[in-house]
Amino acid sequence: MQSCVFCKIVAGEIPCKKIYEDDALFAFEDVNPAAPIHILIIPKKHMETLHEIQDADKELIGSIFVAANEIARKQGIAQEGFRIVANCGENGGQTVFHIHYHLLGGRRMEWPPG
Ligand code: AMP
Ligand code: ZN
């Protein structure tokens, strides 16, 4: 999608600190980190919200969590733990409308989220 910031990152039109890439996924550091480690994992395919996920996307979405495990291991936060967050829509606090999963680590997280 032409106007989408994350599609532009995948296309190399907006710079990022790339962490991971495969055929279907891309991961990069969040520009405004909320934790010592804050990485966004996204499908390359443009999908606006989690609410668009369908049966055909099961494998793609599952692969995000496998990639998250690999990234967490490489970032050294697998043992101590981490948090994965995905915000959906206005009430979910979503600000970029291309599905993304926040991988947060390097500090103790609190609950409940704000
Ligand atoms: P959300 O509020 O869940 O939609 O999260 C969007 C995230 O994208 C925020 O944490 C932003 O800091 C991050 N973000 C926005 N633009 C960029 C960018 N160009 N590069 C890296 N992260 C970004
Ligand atoms: Zn997009």
CSV table of C-alpha atoms and ligand atoms in Angstrom, one decimal:
chain,number,residue,atom,x,y,z
A,1,MET,CA,0.0,0.0,0.0
A,2,GLN,CA,1.6,3.2,-1.2
A,3,SER,CA,0.9,5.5,1.8
A,4,CYS,CA,1.6,2.9,4.5
A,5,VAL,CA,4.7,3.7,6.6
A,6,PHE,CA,5.5,0.0,7.3
A,7,CYS,CA,5.0,-1.0,3.6
A,8,LYS,CA,7.6,1.8,2.8
A,9,ILE,CA,10.0,0.3,5.4
A,10,VAL,CA,9.6,-3.1,3.9
A,11,ALA,CA,10.3,-1.6,0.4
A,12,GLY,CA,13.4,0.2,1.7
A,13,GLU,CA,11.9,3.6,1.1
A,14,ILE,CA,12.0,4.6,4.8
A,15,PRO,CA,15.1,3.7,6.7
A,16,CYS,CA,15.0,1.4,9.7
A,17,LYS,CA,17.2,-0.8,11.9
A,18,LYS,CA,16.4,-4.2,10.5
A,19,ILE,CA,16.5,-7.1,12.8
A,20,TYR,CA,15.0,-9.9,10.8
A,21,GLU,CA,13.6,-10.7,7.4
A,22,ASP,CA,12.3,-13.8,5.6
A,23,ASP,CA,10.0,-14.3,2.6
A,24,ALA,CA,6.9,-13.2,4.5
A,25,LEU,CA,8.0,-11.3,7.5
A,26,PHE,CA,10.1,-8.2,8.4
A,27,ALA,CA,11.2,-7.0,11.8
A,28,PHE,CA,12.9,-3.7,12.9
A,29,GLU,CA,13.5,-1.6,15.9
A,30,ASP,CA,10.7,0.6,17.1
A,31,VAL,CA,11.7,4.3,16.6
A,32,ASN,CA,10.2,5.2,20.0
A,33,PRO,CA,11.2,2.3,22.2
A,34,ALA,CA,9.0,1.6,25.3
A,35,ALA,CA,11.6,-0.9,26.7
A,36,PRO,CA,15.3,-1.5,26.3
A,37,ILE,CA,14.4,-4.0,23.5
A,38,HIS,CA,11.4,-3.0,21.4
A,39,ILE,CA,11.1,-4.6,18.0
A,40,LEU,CA,8.2,-4.6,15.6
A,41,ILE,CA,7.5,-7.8,13.7
A,42,ILE,CA,5.2,-7.4,10.7
A,43,PRO,CA,3.9,-9.4,7.8
A,44,LYS,CA,5.2,-8.0,4.5
A,45,LYS,CA,1.7,-8.3,3.2
A,46,HIS,CA,-0.3,-5.2,4.0
A,47,MET,CA,-3.2,-5.9,6.4
A,48,GLU,CA,-4.6,-3.0,8.3
A,49,THR,CA,-5.7,-4.6,11.6
A,50,LEU,CA,-5.8,-7.9,13.5
A,51,HIS,CA,-9.5,-8.0,12.7
A,52,GLU,CA,-8.7,-8.7,9.0
A,53,ILE,CA,-6.9,-12.0,9.8
A,54,GLN,CA,-8.6,-15.0,8.2
A,55,ASP,CA,-8.2,-18.7,7.9
A,56,ALA,CA,-5.8,-18.3,5.0
A,57,ASP,CA,-3.5,-16.3,7.3
A,58,LYS,CA,-3.1,-18.9,10.0
A,59,GLU,CA,0.3,-20.0,8.9
A,60,LEU,CA,1.6,-16.4,8.4
A,61,ILE,CA,0.4,-15.3,11.8
A,62,GLY,CA,1.8,-18.4,13.5
A,63,SER,CA,5.2,-17.7,11.8
A,64,ILE,CA,5.3,-14.4,13.6
A,65,PHE,CA,5.6,-16.1,16.9
A,66,VAL,CA,8.3,-18.5,15.7
A,67,ALA,CA,10.2,-15.5,14.4
A,68,ALA,CA,9.7,-13.7,17.7
A,69,ASN,CA,11.2,-16.6,19.5
A,70,GLU,CA,14.3,-16.6,17.3
A,71,ILE,CA,14.6,-12.8,17.7
A,72,ALA,CA,14.2,-13.0,21.5
A,73,ARG,CA,16.9,-15.7,21.6
A,74,LYS,CA,19.3,-13.6,19.5
A,75,GLN,CA,18.6,-10.5,21.6
A,76,GLY,CA,19.3,-12.4,24.8
A,77,ILE,CA,15.9,-12.0,26.4
A,78,ALA,CA,14.5,-15.5,25.8
A,79,GLN,CA,15.3,-16.8,29.3
A,80,GLU,CA,14.4,-13.8,31.3
A,81,GLY,CA,11.1,-13.4,29.4
A,82,PHE,CA,9.5,-10.8,27.2
A,83,ARG,CA,6.1,-9.5,26.1
A,84,ILE,CA,4.4,-9.5,22.7
A,85,VAL,CA,1.7,-6.9,22.2
A,86,ALA,CA,-0.6,-6.3,19.3
A,87,ASN,CA,-2.9,-3.3,19.3
A,88,CYS,CA,-6.1,-3.5,17.2
A,89,GLY,CA,-8.1,-0.4,16.2
A,90,GLU,CA,-8.8,2.8,18.1
A,91,ASN,CA,-9.6,1.3,21.5
A,92,GLY,CA,-6.7,-1.1,21.2
A,93,GLY,CA,-4.4,1.9,20.8
A,94,GLN,CA,-3.3,1.1,17.3
A,95,THR,CA,-1.6,4.1,15.5
A,96,VAL,CA,0.0,2.4,12.5
A,97,PHE,CA,-2.6,0.5,10.4
A,98,HIS,CA,-0.4,-2.3,9.1
A,99,ILE,CA,-0.5,-5.3,11.4
A,100,HIS,CA,2.5,-5.4,13.8
A,101,TYR,CA,3.5,-7.3,16.9
A,102,HIS,CA,5.6,-5.4,19.5
A,103,LEU,CA,8.3,-7.6,21.0
A,104,LEU,CA,9.3,-5.9,24.3
A,105,GLY,CA,12.0,-7.0,26.7
A,106,GLY,CA,15.0,-6.0,28.8
A,107,ARG,CA,12.9,-4.9,31.8
A,108,ARG,CA,10.1,-6.2,34.0
A,109,MET,CA,6.7,-5.4,32.4
A,110,GLU,CA,3.7,-4.3,34.4
A,111,TRP,CA,0.1,-5.4,34.3
A,112,PRO,CA,-2.6,-4.3,33.4
A,113,PRO,CA,-1.5,-2.2,30.4
A,114,GLY,CA,-2.8,1.4,30.4
B,1,AMP,P1,0.8,0.9,17.6
B,1,AMP,O1,0.6,2.1,18.4
B,1,AMP,O2,0.6,-0.4,18.2
B,1,AMP,O3,0.1,1.1,16.2
B,1,AMP,O4,2.4,0.9,17.3
B,1,AMP,C1,3.0,1.6,16.3
B,1,AMP,C2,4.5,1.7,16.6
B,1,AMP,O5,5.2,2.0,15.4
B,1,AMP,C3,4.8,2.7,17.7
B,1,AMP,O6,5.5,2.1,18.8
B,1,AMP,C4,5.8,3.6,16.9
B,1,AMP,O7,6.8,4.1,17.7
B,1,AMP,C5,6.3,2.8,15.8
B,1,AMP,N1,6.7,3.5,14.6
B,1,AMP,C6,6.0,4.4,13.9
B,1,AMP,N2,6.7,4.8,12.8
B,1,AMP,C7,7.9,4.1,12.8
B,1,AMP,C8,9.1,4.0,12.0
B,1,AMP,N3,9.2,4.8,10.9
B,1,AMP,N4,10.1,3.2,12.4
B,1,AMP,C9,10.0,2.4,13.5
B,1,AMP,N5,8.9,2.4,14.3
B,1,AMP,C10,7.9,3.2,14.0
B,2,ZN,ZN,1.4,-1.5,4.9
